[in-house]
PDB file of C-alpha atoms and ligand atoms in Angstrom:
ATOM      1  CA  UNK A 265      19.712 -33.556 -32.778  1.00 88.00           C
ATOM      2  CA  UNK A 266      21.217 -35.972 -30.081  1.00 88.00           C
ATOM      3  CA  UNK A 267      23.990 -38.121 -29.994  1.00 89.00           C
ATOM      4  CA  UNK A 268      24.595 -40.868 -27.787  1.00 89.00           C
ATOM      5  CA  UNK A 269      26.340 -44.304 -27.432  1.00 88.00           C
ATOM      6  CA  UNK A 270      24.862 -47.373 -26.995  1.00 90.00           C
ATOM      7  CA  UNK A 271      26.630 -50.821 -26.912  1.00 86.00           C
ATOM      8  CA  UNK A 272      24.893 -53.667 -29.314  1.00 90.00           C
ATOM      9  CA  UNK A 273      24.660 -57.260 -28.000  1.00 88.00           C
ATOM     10  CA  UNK A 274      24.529 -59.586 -30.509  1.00 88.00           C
ATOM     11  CA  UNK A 275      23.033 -63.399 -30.157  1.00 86.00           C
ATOM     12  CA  UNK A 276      23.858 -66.445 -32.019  1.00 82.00           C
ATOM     13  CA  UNK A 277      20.320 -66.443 -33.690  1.00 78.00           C
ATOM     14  CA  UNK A 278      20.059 -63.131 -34.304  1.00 73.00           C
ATOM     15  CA  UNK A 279      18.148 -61.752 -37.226  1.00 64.00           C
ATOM     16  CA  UNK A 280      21.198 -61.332 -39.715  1.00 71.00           C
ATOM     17  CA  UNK A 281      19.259 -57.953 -40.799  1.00 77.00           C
ATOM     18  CA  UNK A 282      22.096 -55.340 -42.221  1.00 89.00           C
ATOM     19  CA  UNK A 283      21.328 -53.532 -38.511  1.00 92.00           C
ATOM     20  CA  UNK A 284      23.683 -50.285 -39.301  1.00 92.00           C
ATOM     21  CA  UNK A 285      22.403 -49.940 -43.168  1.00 94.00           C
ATOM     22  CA  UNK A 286      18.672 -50.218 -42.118  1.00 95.00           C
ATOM     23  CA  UNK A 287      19.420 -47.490 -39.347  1.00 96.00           C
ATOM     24  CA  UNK A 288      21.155 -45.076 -41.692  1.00 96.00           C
ATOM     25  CA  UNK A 289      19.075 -45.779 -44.704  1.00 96.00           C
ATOM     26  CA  UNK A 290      15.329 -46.520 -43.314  1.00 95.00           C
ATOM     27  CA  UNK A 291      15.466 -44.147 -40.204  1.00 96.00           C
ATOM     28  CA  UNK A 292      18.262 -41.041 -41.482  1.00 96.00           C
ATOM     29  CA  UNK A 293      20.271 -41.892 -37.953  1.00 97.00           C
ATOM     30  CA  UNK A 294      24.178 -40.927 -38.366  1.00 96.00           C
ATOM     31  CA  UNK A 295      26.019 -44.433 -37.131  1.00 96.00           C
ATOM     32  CA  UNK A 296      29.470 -44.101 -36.170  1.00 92.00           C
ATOM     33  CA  UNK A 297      30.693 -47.496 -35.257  1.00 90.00           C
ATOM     34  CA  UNK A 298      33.694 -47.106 -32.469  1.00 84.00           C
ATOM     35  CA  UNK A 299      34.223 -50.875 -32.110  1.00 81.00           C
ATOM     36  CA  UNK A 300      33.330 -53.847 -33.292  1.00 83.00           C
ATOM     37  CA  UNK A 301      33.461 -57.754 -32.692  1.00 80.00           C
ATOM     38  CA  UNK A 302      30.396 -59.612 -34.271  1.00 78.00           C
ATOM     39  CA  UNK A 303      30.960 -63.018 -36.125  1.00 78.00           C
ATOM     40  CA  UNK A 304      28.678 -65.222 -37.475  1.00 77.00           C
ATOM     41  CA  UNK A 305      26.918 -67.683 -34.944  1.00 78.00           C
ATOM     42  CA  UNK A 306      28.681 -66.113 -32.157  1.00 81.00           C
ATOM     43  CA  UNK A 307      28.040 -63.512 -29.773  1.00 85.00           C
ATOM     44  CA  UNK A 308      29.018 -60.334 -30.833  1.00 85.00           C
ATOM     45  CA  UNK A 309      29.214 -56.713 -29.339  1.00 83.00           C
ATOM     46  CA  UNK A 310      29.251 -53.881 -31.365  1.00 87.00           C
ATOM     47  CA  UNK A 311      29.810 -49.655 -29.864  1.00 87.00           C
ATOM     48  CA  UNK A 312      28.667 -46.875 -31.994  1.00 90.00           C
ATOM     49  CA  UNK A 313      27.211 -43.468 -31.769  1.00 90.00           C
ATOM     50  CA  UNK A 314      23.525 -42.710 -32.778  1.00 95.00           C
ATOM     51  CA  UNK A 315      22.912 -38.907 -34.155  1.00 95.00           C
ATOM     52  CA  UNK A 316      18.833 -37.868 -35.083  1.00 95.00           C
ATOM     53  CA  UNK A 317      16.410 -36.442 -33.035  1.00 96.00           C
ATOM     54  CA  UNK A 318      15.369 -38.136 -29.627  1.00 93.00           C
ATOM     55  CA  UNK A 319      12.103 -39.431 -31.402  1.00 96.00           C
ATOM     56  CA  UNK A 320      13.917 -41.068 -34.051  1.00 96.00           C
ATOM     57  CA  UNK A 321      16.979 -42.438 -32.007  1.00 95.00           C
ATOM     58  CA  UNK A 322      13.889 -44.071 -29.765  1.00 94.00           C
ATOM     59  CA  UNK A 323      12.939 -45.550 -33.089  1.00 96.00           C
ATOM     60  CA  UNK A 324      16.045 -47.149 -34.257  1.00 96.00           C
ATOM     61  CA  UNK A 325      16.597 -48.581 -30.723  1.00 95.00           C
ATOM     62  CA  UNK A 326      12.888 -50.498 -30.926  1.00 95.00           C
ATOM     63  CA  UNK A 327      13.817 -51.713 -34.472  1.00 95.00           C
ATOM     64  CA  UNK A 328      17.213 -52.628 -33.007  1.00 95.00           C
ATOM     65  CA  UNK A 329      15.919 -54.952 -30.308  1.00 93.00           C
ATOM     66  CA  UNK A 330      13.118 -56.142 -32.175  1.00 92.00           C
ATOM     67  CA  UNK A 331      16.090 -57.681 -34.519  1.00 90.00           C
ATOM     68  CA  UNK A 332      16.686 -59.589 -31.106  1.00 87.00           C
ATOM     69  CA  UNK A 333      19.788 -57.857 -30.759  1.00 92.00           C
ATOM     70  CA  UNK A 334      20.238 -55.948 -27.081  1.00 91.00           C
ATOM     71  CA  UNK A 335      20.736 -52.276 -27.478  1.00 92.00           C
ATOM     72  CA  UNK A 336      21.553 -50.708 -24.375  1.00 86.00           C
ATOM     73  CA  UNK A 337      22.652 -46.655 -24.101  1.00 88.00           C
ATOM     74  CA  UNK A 338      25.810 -45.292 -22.442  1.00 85.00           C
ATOM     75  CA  UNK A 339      24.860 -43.382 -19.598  1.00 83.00           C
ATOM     76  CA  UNK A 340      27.620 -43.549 -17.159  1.00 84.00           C
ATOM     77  CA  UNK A 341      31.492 -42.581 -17.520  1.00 88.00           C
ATOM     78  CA  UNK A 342      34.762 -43.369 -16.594  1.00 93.00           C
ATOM     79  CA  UNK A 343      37.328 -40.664 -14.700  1.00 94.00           C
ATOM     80  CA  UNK A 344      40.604 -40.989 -13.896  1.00 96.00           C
ATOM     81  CA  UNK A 345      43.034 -39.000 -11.326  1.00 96.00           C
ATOM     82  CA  UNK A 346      45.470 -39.726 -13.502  1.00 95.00           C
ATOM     83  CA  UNK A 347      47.993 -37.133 -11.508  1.00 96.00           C
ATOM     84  CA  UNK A 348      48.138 -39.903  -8.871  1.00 97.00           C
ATOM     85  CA  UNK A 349      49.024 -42.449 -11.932  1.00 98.00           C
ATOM     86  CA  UNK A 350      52.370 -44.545 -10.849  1.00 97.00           C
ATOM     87  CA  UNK A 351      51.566 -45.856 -14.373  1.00 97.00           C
ATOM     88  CA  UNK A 352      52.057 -49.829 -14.203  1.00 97.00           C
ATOM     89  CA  UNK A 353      50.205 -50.608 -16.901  1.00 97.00           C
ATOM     90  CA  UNK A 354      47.368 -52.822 -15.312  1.00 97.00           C
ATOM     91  CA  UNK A 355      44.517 -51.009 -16.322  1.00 97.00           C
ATOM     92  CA  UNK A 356      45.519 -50.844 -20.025  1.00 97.00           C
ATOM     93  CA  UNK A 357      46.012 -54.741 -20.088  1.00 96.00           C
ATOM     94  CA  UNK A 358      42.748 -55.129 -19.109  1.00 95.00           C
ATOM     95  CA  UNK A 359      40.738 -52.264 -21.409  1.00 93.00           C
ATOM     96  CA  UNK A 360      39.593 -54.242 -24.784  1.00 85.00           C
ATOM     97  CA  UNK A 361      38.333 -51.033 -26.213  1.00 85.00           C
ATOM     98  CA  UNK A 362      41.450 -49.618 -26.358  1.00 90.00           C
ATOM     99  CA  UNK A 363      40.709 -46.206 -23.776  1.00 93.00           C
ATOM    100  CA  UNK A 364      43.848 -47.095 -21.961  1.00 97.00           C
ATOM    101  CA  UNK A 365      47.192 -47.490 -22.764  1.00 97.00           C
ATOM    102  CA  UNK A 366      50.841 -47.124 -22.452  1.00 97.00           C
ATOM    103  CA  UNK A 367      52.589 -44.601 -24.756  1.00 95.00           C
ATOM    104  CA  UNK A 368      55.298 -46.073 -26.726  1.00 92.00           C
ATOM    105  CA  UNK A 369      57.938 -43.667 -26.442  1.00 92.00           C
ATOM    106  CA  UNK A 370      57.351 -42.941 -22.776  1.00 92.00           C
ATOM    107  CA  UNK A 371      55.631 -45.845 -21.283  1.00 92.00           C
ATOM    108  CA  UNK A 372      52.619 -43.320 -19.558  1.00 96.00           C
ATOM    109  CA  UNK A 373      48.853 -44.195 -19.464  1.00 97.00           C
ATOM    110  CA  UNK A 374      47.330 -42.631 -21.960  1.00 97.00           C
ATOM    111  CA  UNK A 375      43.471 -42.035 -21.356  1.00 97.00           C
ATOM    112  CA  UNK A 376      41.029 -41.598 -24.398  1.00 94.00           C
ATOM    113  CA  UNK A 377      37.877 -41.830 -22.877  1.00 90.00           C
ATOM    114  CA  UNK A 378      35.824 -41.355 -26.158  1.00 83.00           C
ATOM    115  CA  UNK A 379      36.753 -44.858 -26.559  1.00 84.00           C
ATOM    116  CA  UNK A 380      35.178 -46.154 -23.652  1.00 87.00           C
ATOM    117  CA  UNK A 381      33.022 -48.606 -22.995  1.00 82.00           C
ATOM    118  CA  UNK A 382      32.002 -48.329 -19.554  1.00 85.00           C
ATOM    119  CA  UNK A 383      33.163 -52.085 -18.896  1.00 83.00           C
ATOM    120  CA  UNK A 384      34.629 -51.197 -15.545  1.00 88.00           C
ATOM    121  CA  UNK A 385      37.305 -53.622 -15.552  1.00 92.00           C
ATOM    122  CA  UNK A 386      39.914 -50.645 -15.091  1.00 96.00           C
ATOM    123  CA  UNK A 387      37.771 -49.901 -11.791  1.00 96.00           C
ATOM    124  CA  UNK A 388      39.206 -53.333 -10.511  1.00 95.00           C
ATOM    125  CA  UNK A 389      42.241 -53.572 -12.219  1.00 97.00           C
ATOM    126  CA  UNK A 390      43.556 -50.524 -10.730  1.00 97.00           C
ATOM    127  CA  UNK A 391      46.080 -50.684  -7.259  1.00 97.00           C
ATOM    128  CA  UNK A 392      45.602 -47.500  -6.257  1.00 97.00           C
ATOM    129  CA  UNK A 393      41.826 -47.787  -7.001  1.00 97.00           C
ATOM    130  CA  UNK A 394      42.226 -44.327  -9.624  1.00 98.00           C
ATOM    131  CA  UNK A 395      38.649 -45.337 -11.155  1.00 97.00           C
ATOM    132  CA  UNK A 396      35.525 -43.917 -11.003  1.00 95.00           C
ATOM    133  CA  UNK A 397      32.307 -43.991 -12.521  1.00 90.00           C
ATOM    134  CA  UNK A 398      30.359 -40.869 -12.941  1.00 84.00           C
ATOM    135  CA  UNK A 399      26.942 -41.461 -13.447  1.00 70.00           C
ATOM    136  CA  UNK A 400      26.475 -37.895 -15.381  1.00 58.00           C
TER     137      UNK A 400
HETATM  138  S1  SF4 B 126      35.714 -48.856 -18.321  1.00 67.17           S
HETATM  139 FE1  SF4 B 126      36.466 -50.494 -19.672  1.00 67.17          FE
HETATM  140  S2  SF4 B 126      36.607 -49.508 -21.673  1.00 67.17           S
HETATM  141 FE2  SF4 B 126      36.470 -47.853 -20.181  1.00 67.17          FE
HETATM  142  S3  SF4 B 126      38.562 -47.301 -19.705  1.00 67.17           S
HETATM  143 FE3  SF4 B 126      37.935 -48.832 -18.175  1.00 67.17          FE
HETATM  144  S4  SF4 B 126      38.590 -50.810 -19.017  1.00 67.17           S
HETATM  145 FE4  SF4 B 126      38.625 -49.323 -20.710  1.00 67.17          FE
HETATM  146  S1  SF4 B 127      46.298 -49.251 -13.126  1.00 67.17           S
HETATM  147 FE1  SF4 B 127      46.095 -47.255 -12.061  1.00 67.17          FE
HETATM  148  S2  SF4 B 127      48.204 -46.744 -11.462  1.00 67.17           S
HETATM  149 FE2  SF4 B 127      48.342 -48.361 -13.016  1.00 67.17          FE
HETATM  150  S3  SF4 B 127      48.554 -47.279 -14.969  1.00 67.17           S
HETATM  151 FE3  SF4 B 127      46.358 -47.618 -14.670  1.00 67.17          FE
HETATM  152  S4  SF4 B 127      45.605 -45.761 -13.622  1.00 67.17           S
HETATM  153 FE4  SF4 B 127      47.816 -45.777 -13.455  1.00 67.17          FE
END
């Protein structure tokens, strides 16, 4: 079995095929959806991890795309050195997945990077340039 994340790009005249559904129910691939923003006749973006074998996850990302929605795996990740953190709060107002930010009671960053998204934004958003991308 393998597991891996892949960010969905969805068009305006996309298919309107039950994408997730056909996945789970036509090719036995575990979804876990980790974000989503797709509404009708917009462009949409969906995260989720695929679990099946590598043959089958191949599979689901050919009948993905041929939906004429983009289906692209995440590869790369995000570190922090969060020990050099002054913690300002810029790269949390900038993270729309929701991998950054500020504890309530104790206004710290707090980093969840299963909830990345490899956007990079935080990379720029940064002052004292804390980002990196590791490309595994
Ligand atoms: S790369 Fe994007 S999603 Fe990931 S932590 Fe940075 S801003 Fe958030
Ligand atoms: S932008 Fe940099 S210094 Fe500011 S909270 Fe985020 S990691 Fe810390």
């Amino acid at each position: 079995m393998t597991s891996k994340r892949f960010v969905l790009t969805f068009h305006p005249d996309a298919t309107g095929q039950p994408i997730t559904y056909n996945l789970i129910k036509k090719f036995d691939i575990m979804v876990n959806i980790i974000k989503a923003d797709v509404s009708p006749g917009e462009i949409g973006h969906l995260v989720m991890e695929m679990t099946a074998p590598a043959k089958v996850l191949k599979e689901g990302m050919e009948y993905i795309r041929q939906q004429k929605v983009e289906c692209e795996p995440i590869d790369k990740k995000i570190t922090c050195r969060q020990d050099l953190c002054i913690h300002c709060g810029a790269c949390s107002a900038v993270c729309f997945a929701g991998a950054l930010t500020m504890k309530r009671d104790s206004a710290e960053l707090l980093f969840e990077p299963e909830k990345c998204v490899v956007c990079e934004l935080c990379l720029k958003a940064c002052p004292l340039k804390l980002f990196s991308i590791d490309l595994g």
